[in-house]
Amino acid sequence: MCSRSALLSVYYPQIFLILTSGSYLALSSVVALGANIICNKIPGLAPRQRALCQSRPDAIIVIGEGAQLGINECQYQFRYGRWNCSALGERTVFGQELRVGSKEAAFTYAITAAGVAHAVTTACSQGNLNQCGCDREKHGYHTQEEGWKWGGCSADIKYGVEFSRRFVDAREIRKNARRLMNLHNNEAGRKILEERTKLECKCHGVSGSCTTRTCWITLPKFREIGYMLKERYSEAVQVEPVRASRLRQPSFLRLKDSRGYQKPTDTDLVYLERSPNYCEEDRATGSTGTRGRLCNGTSTQTVGCNVMCCGRGYNTHHYTRVWQCNCKFHWCCFVKCNTCSETSELFTCK
C-alpha cells in the first residue's frame, strides 16, 4: 500500500510540496490546511463525495489508501491477463471509470468498494479516525454457558461498510442502467468482505486449560477478498435493465435471457456488455493493449504468447548472466572461483 505522503504527492502535489520537510507527514498537518483546500485539489470527485471530504477531511487519506488497495489487488489478480488493470488510477483513484459495462468494470467497482471498507475499518480499529473505533457492540459476555466473552478490539465492519457506501456510491449520479450495475457490484464487494470476517479467540485458564475464552472479530487479509472476487468475476452474470411502466429510468436489473424477472444474487458480479478483447490500446475501453507485454512461449493459458499477443507474434530476447561460483578457500590465503553463466529467454508481444 502507498504511504500517506505518496498519496498526497499523487493526488494534490501542490499541497504535498508545502507540507513535506523530509520527515513523517502527520495527518493533523493535512487537516490544518483546511478541508476546502484539500478537497478542491482532488480531481474526479462527485459533488456528494466532495461534501463528505470537506466534512470528514481526516478520512480522505484513508479512503485514498483503500481505493489504492483495491487497484493494487486488481493488478495482482489480473497480472497474467490481456487486461491487467494498468490503466486504473492513472489520474485519480476516485474518478476512474471503465466506459464499457463489462466484467472487468464489475470487478473494478467491487474490489474498490471493498478496499475502501477494509481501509476505513482498519483505521477505526487502530484509532486513526475520529468518530469510530472498535465495535462497541462486541463487549461483555456473549454466552456465559459456553464460557466465552467479547474482548479485545473487534473490527467495526458495519461502520466501514456504511462509510464505503456513503462515499463510493456517491459518484453514481446518472439514473441509468450503468448506475444500477455499478451500485450492485459495489455492494457485492462489500458483502463479500463482511461475510469473510472471522472470530478469533484467546484461551484463559490454569495450566493452559480453556475454561474461558476472549473473542473478537477480525478482518480477513485483503488478498483473500481478491481471490473471492476473482472467482465471482469468472462466474459473472450478464444482466439487462427493467423499466417501470410509467418511468423511463430503469428500476432494477434482471438476468439477461432469463424467464420472468429473475434477479442476480447479492454477491454476483453483474455486467451489461460483453468484454472487448483488449488486444489494442483503447482509452475508451480501458485497454492498454498487449504490445511489449511479457508472455510465456510454451503456455496455452492466457499468459501464453499465442493468447496474450492476439496472433501478432512475439519477439524472443536472449540474456546471459555471468557470476563467480564454486568458490573455495585455499591455504594460505586466497579464494579461487569458477565462472558460471546462464542463458535465459524472454518473450514480448509484437
mmCIF file of C-alpha atoms in Angstrom:
data_model
loop_
_atom_site.group_PDB
_atom_site.id
_atom_site.type_symbol
_atom_site.label_atom_id
_atom_site.label_comp_id
_atom_site.label_asym_id
_atom_site.label_seq_id
_atom_site.Cartn_x
_atom_site.Cartn_y
_atom_site.Cartn_z
ATOM 1 C CA MET A 1 0.000 0.000 0.000
ATOM 2 C CA CYS A 2 1.201 3.525 -0.737
ATOM 3 C CA SER A 3 2.307 5.698 2.163
ATOM 4 C CA ARG A 4 0.209 8.724 3.044
ATOM 5 C CA SER A 5 2.923 11.041 1.786
ATOM 6 C CA ALA A 6 2.983 9.174 -1.542
ATOM 7 C CA LEU A 7 -0.769 9.520 -1.863
ATOM 8 C CA LEU A 8 -0.549 13.242 -1.229
ATOM 9 C CA SER A 9 2.112 13.632 -3.884
ATOM 10 C CA VAL A 10 -0.143 11.904 -6.425
ATOM 11 C CA TYR A 11 -3.492 13.472 -5.632
ATOM 12 C CA TYR A 12 -2.542 17.022 -4.747
ATOM 13 C CA PRO A 13 1.156 17.753 -5.407
ATOM 14 C CA GLN A 14 0.903 21.451 -4.572
ATOM 15 C CA ILE A 15 -0.139 20.625 -1.020
ATOM 16 C CA PHE A 16 2.495 17.916 -0.808
ATOM 17 C CA LEU A 17 5.283 20.361 -1.690
ATOM 18 C CA ILE A 18 4.143 22.748 1.020
ATOM 19 C CA LEU A 19 3.980 20.092 3.724
ATOM 20 C CA THR A 20 6.964 17.830 3.108
ATOM 21 C CA SER A 21 10.130 18.525 5.038
ATOM 22 C CA GLY A 22 11.874 15.153 4.888
ATOM 23 C CA SER A 23 10.110 13.853 7.987
ATOM 24 C CA TYR A 24 6.881 11.890 8.558
ATOM 25 C CA LEU A 25 3.824 13.736 7.360
ATOM 26 C CA ALA A 26 1.265 13.879 10.156
ATOM 27 C CA LEU A 27 -2.397 13.695 9.345
ATOM 28 C CA SER A 28 -3.013 16.694 11.588
ATOM 29 C CA SER A 29 -0.873 18.789 9.245
ATOM 30 C CA VAL A 30 -3.128 17.839 6.364
ATOM 31 C CA VAL A 31 -6.274 18.717 8.291
ATOM 32 C CA ALA A 32 -4.707 22.012 9.375
ATOM 33 C CA LEU A 33 -4.508 23.187 5.778
ATOM 34 C CA GLY A 34 -8.278 23.357 5.643
ATOM 35 C CA ALA A 35 -10.743 20.901 4.220
ATOM 36 C CA ASN A 36 -11.757 23.153 1.332
ATOM 37 C CA ILE A 37 -8.201 23.464 0.011
ATOM 38 C CA ILE A 38 -7.572 19.729 0.170
ATOM 39 C CA CYS A 39 -10.887 18.593 -1.278
ATOM 40 C CA ASN A 40 -10.831 21.108 -4.132
ATOM 41 C CA LYS A 41 -7.415 19.790 -5.209
ATOM 42 C CA ILE A 42 -8.648 16.226 -5.722
ATOM 43 C CA PRO A 43 -9.840 15.648 -9.299
ATOM 44 C CA GLY A 44 -12.759 13.399 -10.160
ATOM 45 C CA LEU A 45 -14.876 13.794 -7.022
ATOM 46 C CA ALA A 46 -18.647 13.887 -7.402
ATOM 47 C CA PRO A 47 -20.467 16.694 -5.519
ATOM 48 C CA ARG A 48 -21.547 14.440 -2.639
ATOM 49 C CA GLN A 49 -18.034 12.992 -2.389
ATOM 50 C CA ARG A 50 -16.558 16.480 -2.212
ATOM 51 C CA ALA A 51 -19.058 17.431 0.501
ATOM 52 C CA LEU A 52 -18.146 14.317 2.514
ATOM 53 C CA CYS A 53 -14.461 15.102 2.045
ATOM 54 C CA GLN A 54 -14.995 18.599 3.445
ATOM 55 C CA SER A 55 -16.947 17.308 6.433
ATOM 56 C CA ARG A 56 -14.505 14.465 7.162
ATOM 57 C CA PRO A 57 -11.030 15.573 5.994
ATOM 58 C CA ASP A 58 -9.430 13.115 8.422
ATOM 59 C CA ALA A 59 -10.911 10.246 6.396
ATOM 60 C CA ILE A 60 -9.920 11.290 2.879
ATOM 61 C CA ILE A 61 -6.378 9.869 3.110
ATOM 62 C CA VAL A 62 -7.736 6.557 4.414
ATOM 63 C CA ILE A 63 -10.285 6.443 1.595
ATOM 64 C CA GLY A 64 -7.475 7.001 -0.910
ATOM 65 C CA GLU A 65 -5.465 4.207 0.665
ATOM 66 C CA GLY A 66 -8.475 1.901 0.432
ATOM 67 C CA ALA A 67 -9.075 2.702 -3.215
ATOM 68 C CA GLN A 68 -5.381 2.133 -3.956
ATOM 69 C CA LEU A 69 -5.567 -1.161 -2.050
ATOM 70 C CA GLY A 70 -8.322 -2.256 -4.418
ATOM 71 C CA ILE A 71 -6.388 -1.192 -7.529
ATOM 72 C CA ASN A 72 -3.236 -2.992 -6.356
ATOM 73 C CA GLU A 73 -5.229 -6.163 -5.756
ATOM 74 C CA CYS A 74 -6.888 -5.836 -9.160
ATOM 75 C CA GLN A 75 -3.488 -5.589 -10.830
ATOM 76 C CA TYR A 76 -2.278 -8.646 -8.899
ATOM 77 C CA GLN A 77 -5.291 -10.802 -9.770
ATOM 78 C CA PHE A 78 -5.121 -9.929 -13.498
ATOM 79 C CA ARG A 79 -1.339 -9.747 -13.899
ATOM 80 C CA TYR A 80 -1.371 -12.619 -16.416
ATOM 81 C CA GLY A 81 -4.324 -11.415 -18.492
ATOM 82 C CA ARG A 82 -4.631 -9.197 -21.544
ATOM 83 C CA TRP A 83 -6.428 -6.709 -19.317
ATOM 84 C CA ASN A 84 -4.254 -6.139 -16.268
ATOM 85 C CA CYS A 85 -5.819 -3.086 -14.576
ATOM 86 C CA SER A 86 -2.804 -0.992 -15.549
ATOM 87 C CA ALA A 87 -4.970 1.908 -16.774
ATOM 88 C CA LEU A 88 -6.739 2.283 -13.436
ATOM 89 C CA GLY A 89 -5.752 5.063 -11.079
ATOM 90 C CA GLU A 90 -3.587 6.942 -13.576
ATOM 91 C CA ARG A 91 -5.313 10.251 -12.908
ATOM 92 C CA THR A 92 -7.056 9.648 -9.607
ATOM 93 C CA VAL A 93 -8.369 6.580 -7.838
ATOM 94 C CA PHE A 94 -11.601 8.450 -7.089
ATOM 95 C CA GLY A 95 -12.838 9.271 -10.565
ATOM 96 C CA GLN A 96 -11.699 6.411 -12.784
ATOM 97 C CA GLU A 97 -14.358 4.521 -14.725
ATOM 98 C CA LEU A 98 -14.259 1.901 -17.461
ATOM 99 C CA ARG A 99 -16.761 3.131 -20.016
ATOM 100 C CA VAL A 100 -17.791 -0.338 -21.176
ATOM 101 C CA GLY A 101 -20.102 -2.066 -18.691
ATOM 102 C CA SER A 102 -18.027 -5.252 -18.841
ATOM 103 C CA LYS A 103 -16.996 -7.988 -16.416
ATOM 104 C CA GLU A 104 -13.750 -6.084 -15.861
ATOM 105 C CA ALA A 105 -15.665 -2.967 -14.846
ATOM 106 C CA ALA A 106 -17.738 -5.115 -12.471
ATOM 107 C CA PHE A 107 -14.598 -6.414 -10.772
ATOM 108 C CA THR A 108 -13.096 -2.923 -10.576
ATOM 109 C CA TYR A 109 -16.090 -1.495 -8.740
ATOM 110 C CA ALA A 110 -16.416 -4.437 -6.363
ATOM 111 C CA ILE A 111 -12.732 -4.509 -5.376
ATOM 112 C CA THR A 112 -12.555 -0.724 -4.905
ATOM 113 C CA ALA A 113 -15.657 -0.585 -2.702
ATOM 114 C CA ALA A 114 -14.319 -3.486 -0.631
ATOM 115 C CA GLY A 115 -10.901 -1.802 -0.389
ATOM 116 C CA VAL A 116 -12.371 1.424 0.993
ATOM 117 C CA ALA A 117 -14.467 -0.504 3.542
ATOM 118 C CA HIS A 118 -11.427 -2.553 4.589
ATOM 119 C CA ALA A 119 -9.169 0.505 4.975
ATOM 120 C CA VAL A 120 -11.742 2.529 6.940
ATOM 121 C CA THR A 121 -12.473 -0.390 9.288
ATOM 122 C CA THR A 122 -8.742 -0.925 9.874
ATOM 123 C CA ALA A 123 -8.169 2.782 10.561
ATOM 124 C CA CYS A 124 -11.015 2.775 13.085
ATOM 125 C CA SER A 125 -9.554 -0.209 14.939
ATOM 126 C CA GLN A 126 -6.145 1.482 15.057
ATOM 127 C CA GLY A 127 -7.582 4.734 16.391
ATOM 128 C CA ASN A 128 -6.612 6.707 13.293
ATOM 129 C CA LEU A 129 -10.071 8.124 12.555
ATOM 130 C CA ASN A 130 -12.417 10.325 14.547
ATOM 131 C CA GLN A 131 -15.981 9.199 15.272
ATOM 132 C CA CYS A 132 -15.158 5.479 15.203
ATOM 133 C CA GLY A 133 -13.099 2.851 16.961
ATOM 134 C CA CYS A 134 -13.620 -0.763 17.981
ATOM 135 C CA ASP A 135 -17.084 -2.298 17.646
ATOM 136 C CA ARG A 136 -18.885 -1.171 20.805
ATOM 137 C CA GLU A 137 -21.497 -3.921 20.481
ATOM 138 C CA LYS A 138 -18.816 -6.573 20.995
ATOM 139 C CA HIS A 139 -18.289 -6.215 24.747
ATOM 140 C CA GLY A 140 -19.098 -8.421 27.723
ATOM 141 C CA TYR A 141 -20.357 -11.998 27.739
ATOM 142 C CA HIS A 142 -21.761 -13.444 24.572
ATOM 143 C CA THR A 143 -22.634 -16.779 26.157
ATOM 144 C CA GLN A 144 -21.760 -17.480 29.783
ATOM 145 C CA GLU A 145 -22.787 -21.134 29.445
ATOM 146 C CA GLU A 146 -20.065 -21.849 26.878
ATOM 147 C CA GLY A 147 -17.585 -19.732 28.819
ATOM 148 C CA TRP A 148 -16.537 -17.047 26.369
ATOM 149 C CA LYS A 149 -16.944 -13.305 26.173
ATOM 150 C CA TRP A 150 -16.304 -10.477 23.773
ATOM 151 C CA GLY A 151 -12.989 -8.740 24.381
ATOM 152 C CA GLY A 152 -10.089 -7.061 22.647
ATOM 153 C CA CYS A 153 -10.833 -4.773 19.720
ATOM 154 C CA SER A 154 -13.419 -6.149 17.331
ATOM 155 C CA ALA A 155 -13.330 -4.648 13.841
ATOM 156 C CA ASP A 156 -16.340 -2.385 13.343
ATOM 157 C CA ILE A 157 -17.086 -3.733 9.865
ATOM 158 C CA LYS A 158 -20.568 -2.185 9.853
ATOM 159 C CA TYR A 159 -19.062 1.295 10.152
ATOM 160 C CA GLY A 160 -16.515 0.616 7.408
ATOM 161 C CA VAL A 161 -19.149 -0.779 5.048
ATOM 162 C CA GLU A 162 -21.512 2.138 5.664
ATOM 163 C CA PHE A 163 -18.734 4.692 5.142
ATOM 164 C CA SER A 164 -17.734 2.986 1.887
ATOM 165 C CA ARG A 165 -21.379 3.033 0.815
ATOM 166 C CA ARG A 166 -21.700 6.764 1.538
ATOM 167 C CA PHE A 167 -18.514 7.729 -0.303
ATOM 168 C CA VAL A 168 -18.064 5.252 -3.150
ATOM 169 C CA ASP A 169 -21.742 5.079 -4.132
ATOM 170 C CA ALA A 170 -21.996 8.873 -4.150
ATOM 171 C CA ARG A 171 -20.370 9.074 -7.586
ATOM 172 C CA GLU A 172 -23.350 7.312 -9.169
ATOM 173 C CA ILE A 173 -25.350 10.338 -10.276
ATOM 174 C CA ARG A 174 -26.933 9.324 -13.577
ATOM 175 C CA LYS A 175 -30.154 7.349 -13.379
ATOM 176 C CA ASN A 176 -29.402 4.702 -15.975
ATOM 177 C CA ALA A 177 -28.606 1.010 -16.248
ATOM 178 C CA ARG A 178 -24.886 1.553 -15.674
ATOM 179 C CA ARG A 179 -25.642 3.181 -12.331
ATOM 180 C CA LEU A 180 -27.617 0.100 -11.238
ATOM 181 C CA MET A 181 -24.769 -2.142 -12.385
ATOM 182 C CA ASN A 182 -22.135 -0.143 -10.510
ATOM 183 C CA LEU A 183 -24.162 0.049 -7.308
ATOM 184 C CA HIS A 184 -24.832 -3.694 -7.380
ATOM 185 C CA ASN A 185 -21.127 -4.524 -7.819
ATOM 186 C CA ASN A 186 -20.116 -2.041 -5.099
ATOM 187 C CA GLU A 187 -22.483 -3.772 -2.712
ATOM 188 C CA ALA A 188 -21.307 -7.248 -3.783
ATOM 189 C CA GLY A 189 -17.705 -6.341 -2.933
ATOM 190 C CA ARG A 190 -18.665 -5.031 0.494
ATOM 191 C CA LYS A 191 -20.951 -8.016 1.154
ATOM 192 C CA ILE A 192 -18.163 -10.494 0.447
ATOM 193 C CA LEU A 193 -15.819 -8.558 2.755
ATOM 194 C CA GLU A 194 -18.420 -8.572 5.516
ATOM 195 C CA GLU A 195 -19.063 -12.310 5.125
ATOM 196 C CA ARG A 196 -15.345 -13.127 5.387
ATOM 197 C CA THR A 197 -14.765 -11.515 8.794
ATOM 198 C CA LYS A 198 -13.504 -14.038 11.327
ATOM 199 C CA LEU A 199 -13.970 -14.796 15.014
ATOM 200 C CA GLU A 200 -10.620 -15.095 16.806
ATOM 201 C CA CYS A 201 -10.322 -16.257 20.410
ATOM 202 C CA LYS A 202 -7.697 -16.485 23.134
ATOM 203 C CA CYS A 203 -7.955 -19.107 25.880
ATOM 204 C CA HIS A 204 -7.605 -18.390 29.604
ATOM 205 C CA GLY A 205 -7.273 -20.854 32.441
ATOM 206 C CA VAL A 206 -4.913 -22.731 34.740
ATOM 207 C CA SER A 207 -2.084 -24.679 33.054
ATOM 208 C CA GLY A 208 -3.299 -23.931 29.566
ATOM 209 C CA SER A 209 -6.879 -25.035 30.153
ATOM 210 C CA CYS A 210 -9.542 -23.169 28.241
ATOM 211 C CA THR A 211 -12.056 -22.506 30.985
ATOM 212 C CA THR A 212 -12.845 -19.122 29.481
ATOM 213 C CA ARG A 213 -12.143 -17.519 26.121
ATOM 214 C CA THR A 214 -11.927 -13.921 25.000
ATOM 215 C CA CYS A 215 -13.057 -13.456 21.399
ATOM 216 C CA TRP A 216 -13.115 -10.640 18.877
ATOM 217 C CA ILE A 217 -13.918 -10.046 15.192
ATOM 218 C CA THR A 218 -11.036 -9.559 12.750
ATOM 219 C CA LEU A 219 -10.893 -8.563 9.111
ATOM 220 C CA PRO A 220 -9.640 -11.063 6.517
ATOM 221 C CA LYS A 221 -6.446 -10.421 4.584
ATOM 222 C CA PHE A 222 -7.377 -8.384 1.543
ATOM 223 C CA ARG A 223 -5.683 -10.929 -0.722
ATOM 224 C CA GLU A 224 -8.420 -13.364 0.339
ATOM 225 C CA ILE A 225 -11.057 -10.873 -0.827
ATOM 226 C CA GLY A 226 -9.178 -10.539 -4.121
ATOM 227 C CA TYR A 227 -9.329 -14.282 -4.724
ATOM 228 C CA MET A 228 -13.020 -14.427 -3.801
ATOM 229 C CA LEU A 229 -13.904 -11.606 -6.192
ATOM 230 C CA LYS A 230 -11.785 -13.162 -8.945
ATOM 231 C CA GLU A 231 -13.947 -16.287 -8.616
ATOM 232 C CA ARG A 232 -17.067 -14.134 -8.835
ATOM 233 C CA TYR A 233 -15.580 -12.464 -11.924
ATOM 234 C CA SER A 234 -15.210 -15.855 -13.605
ATOM 235 C CA GLU A 235 -18.884 -16.557 -12.851
ATOM 236 C CA ALA A 236 -20.196 -13.049 -13.557
ATOM 237 C CA VAL A 237 -23.710 -12.881 -14.984
ATOM 238 C CA GLN A 238 -24.997 -10.647 -17.754
ATOM 239 C CA VAL A 239 -27.998 -8.525 -16.852
ATOM 240 C CA GLU A 240 -30.374 -6.107 -18.517
ATOM 241 C CA PRO A 241 -32.393 -3.209 -17.085
ATOM 242 C CA VAL A 242 -36.095 -3.426 -16.396
ATOM 243 C CA ARG A 243 -38.017 -0.184 -16.670
ATOM 244 C CA ALA A 244 -41.158 0.624 -14.752
ATOM 245 C CA SER A 245 -44.174 1.127 -16.986
ATOM 246 C CA ARG A 246 -44.596 4.812 -16.198
ATOM 247 C CA LEU A 247 -40.933 5.761 -15.899
ATOM 248 C CA ARG A 248 -38.190 5.883 -18.463
ATOM 249 C CA GLN A 249 -35.456 5.211 -15.907
ATOM 250 C CA PRO A 250 -34.541 1.578 -15.233
ATOM 251 C CA SER A 251 -35.746 0.429 -11.845
ATOM 252 C CA PHE A 252 -33.825 -2.848 -11.395
ATOM 253 C CA LEU A 253 -31.656 -5.429 -13.165
ATOM 254 C CA ARG A 254 -32.624 -8.942 -14.183
ATOM 255 C CA LEU A 255 -30.633 -11.823 -15.628
ATOM 256 C CA LYS A 256 -30.474 -11.490 -19.394
ATOM 257 C CA ASP A 257 -32.351 -14.104 -21.414
ATOM 258 C CA SER A 258 -33.981 -15.485 -18.278
ATOM 259 C CA ARG A 259 -37.638 -16.307 -17.971
ATOM 260 C CA GLY A 260 -39.550 -13.854 -15.849
ATOM 261 C CA TYR A 261 -37.741 -11.314 -13.733
ATOM 262 C CA GLN A 262 -35.002 -13.340 -12.070
ATOM 263 C CA LYS A 263 -32.589 -11.025 -10.272
ATOM 264 C CA PRO A 264 -28.886 -11.665 -9.603
ATOM 265 C CA THR A 265 -27.865 -12.668 -6.076
ATOM 266 C CA ASP A 266 -26.329 -10.147 -3.679
ATOM 267 C CA THR A 267 -22.795 -11.436 -4.222
ATOM 268 C CA ASP A 268 -22.976 -11.924 -8.003
ATOM 269 C CA LEU A 269 -20.846 -9.655 -10.139
ATOM 270 C CA VAL A 270 -23.009 -8.328 -12.953
ATOM 271 C CA TYR A 271 -22.241 -6.786 -16.336
ATOM 272 C CA LEU A 272 -24.229 -5.214 -19.166
ATOM 273 C CA GLU A 273 -21.909 -5.566 -22.164
ATOM 274 C CA ARG A 274 -19.501 -8.193 -23.433
ATOM 275 C CA SER A 275 -15.810 -7.518 -22.830
ATOM 276 C CA PRO A 276 -13.592 -6.173 -25.615
ATOM 277 C CA ASN A 277 -10.563 -8.320 -26.490
ATOM 278 C CA TYR A 278 -8.080 -5.794 -25.002
ATOM 279 C CA CYS A 279 -5.570 -6.556 -27.769
ATOM 280 C CA GLU A 280 -5.097 -2.953 -28.891
ATOM 281 C CA GLU A 281 -4.776 0.246 -26.916
ATOM 282 C CA ASP A 282 -8.125 1.949 -26.478
ATOM 283 C CA ARG A 283 -8.694 4.532 -23.763
ATOM 284 C CA ALA A 284 -12.449 4.263 -24.155
ATOM 285 C CA THR A 285 -12.438 0.634 -23.026
ATOM 286 C CA GLY A 286 -9.590 0.959 -20.528
ATOM 287 C CA SER A 287 -7.333 -1.201 -22.683
ATOM 288 C CA THR A 288 -3.593 -0.545 -22.771
ATOM 289 C CA GLY A 289 -3.094 -3.243 -25.414
ATOM 290 C CA THR A 290 -0.615 -6.089 -25.170
ATOM 291 C CA ARG A 291 2.258 -4.784 -27.294
ATOM 292 C CA GLY A 292 5.507 -5.181 -25.356
ATOM 293 C CA ARG A 293 3.903 -7.386 -22.671
ATOM 294 C CA LEU A 294 5.895 -10.338 -21.352
ATOM 295 C CA CYS A 295 4.440 -13.717 -22.270
ATOM 296 C CA ASN A 296 5.194 -17.431 -21.881
ATOM 297 C CA GLY A 297 6.380 -19.115 -25.057
ATOM 298 C CA THR A 298 5.132 -22.580 -24.095
ATOM 299 C CA SER A 299 1.944 -21.940 -22.109
ATOM 300 C CA THR A 300 -1.512 -22.379 -23.621
ATOM 301 C CA GLN A 301 -3.116 -20.277 -20.880
ATOM 302 C CA THR A 302 -3.860 -16.542 -21.004
ATOM 303 C CA VAL A 303 -0.225 -15.728 -20.234
ATOM 304 C CA GLY A 304 0.915 -17.762 -23.271
ATOM 305 C CA CYS A 305 2.270 -15.780 -26.204
ATOM 306 C CA ASN A 306 -0.317 -17.100 -28.658
ATOM 307 C CA VAL A 307 -3.163 -15.783 -26.498
ATOM 308 C CA MET A 308 -1.508 -12.705 -24.997
ATOM 309 C CA CYS A 309 -0.189 -11.413 -28.322
ATOM 310 C CA CYS A 310 -3.534 -11.801 -30.115
ATOM 311 C CA GLY A 311 -1.947 -13.575 -33.104
ATOM 312 C CA ARG A 312 0.544 -10.755 -33.846
ATOM 313 C CA GLY A 313 3.533 -12.896 -32.929
ATOM 314 C CA TYR A 314 6.252 -12.215 -30.381
ATOM 315 C CA ASN A 315 9.903 -11.286 -30.065
ATOM 316 C CA THR A 316 12.482 -13.525 -28.392
ATOM 317 C CA HIS A 317 15.194 -11.935 -26.258
ATOM 318 C CA HIS A 318 18.295 -13.836 -25.120
ATOM 319 C CA TYR A 319 20.081 -12.831 -21.940
ATOM 320 C CA THR A 320 23.288 -14.249 -20.477
ATOM 321 C CA ARG A 321 24.093 -13.857 -16.790
ATOM 322 C CA VAL A 322 27.676 -14.373 -15.629
ATOM 323 C CA TRP A 323 28.774 -14.743 -11.997
ATOM 324 C CA GLN A 324 31.523 -16.191 -9.775
ATOM 325 C CA CYS A 325 30.634 -19.655 -8.462
ATOM 326 C CA ASN A 326 32.048 -22.734 -6.682
ATOM 327 C CA CYS A 327 34.419 -20.550 -4.705
ATOM 328 C CA LYS A 328 36.955 -22.331 -2.479
ATOM 329 C CA PHE A 329 39.372 -21.052 0.093
ATOM 330 C CA HIS A 330 42.980 -22.200 -0.374
ATOM 331 C CA TRP A 331 45.660 -22.178 2.354
ATOM 332 C CA CYS A 332 47.066 -19.638 2.580
ATOM 333 C CA CYS A 333 45.420 -17.294 1.697
ATOM 334 C CA PHE A 334 43.318 -16.819 -1.376
ATOM 335 C CA VAL A 335 39.926 -17.727 -2.813
ATOM 336 C CA LYS A 336 39.622 -19.375 -6.207
ATOM 337 C CA CYS A 337 36.322 -19.332 -8.088
ATOM 338 C CA ASN A 338 34.959 -20.682 -11.322
ATOM 339 C CA THR A 339 32.993 -18.581 -13.765
ATOM 340 C CA CYS A 340 29.425 -19.703 -14.266
ATOM 341 C CA SER A 341 26.939 -18.464 -16.820
ATOM 342 C CA GLU A 342 23.283 -18.955 -17.537
ATOM 343 C CA THR A 343 21.361 -18.134 -20.691
ATOM 344 C CA SER A 344 17.678 -17.287 -20.466
ATOM 345 C CA GLU A 345 14.933 -16.294 -22.882
ATOM 346 C CA LEU A 346 12.233 -13.700 -22.547
ATOM 347 C CA PHE A 347 9.302 -13.245 -24.899
ATOM 348 C CA THR A 348 7.455 -9.996 -25.566
ATOM 349 C CA CYS A 349 4.410 -9.399 -27.762
ATOM 350 C CA LYS A 350 4.828 -7.632 -31.085
#
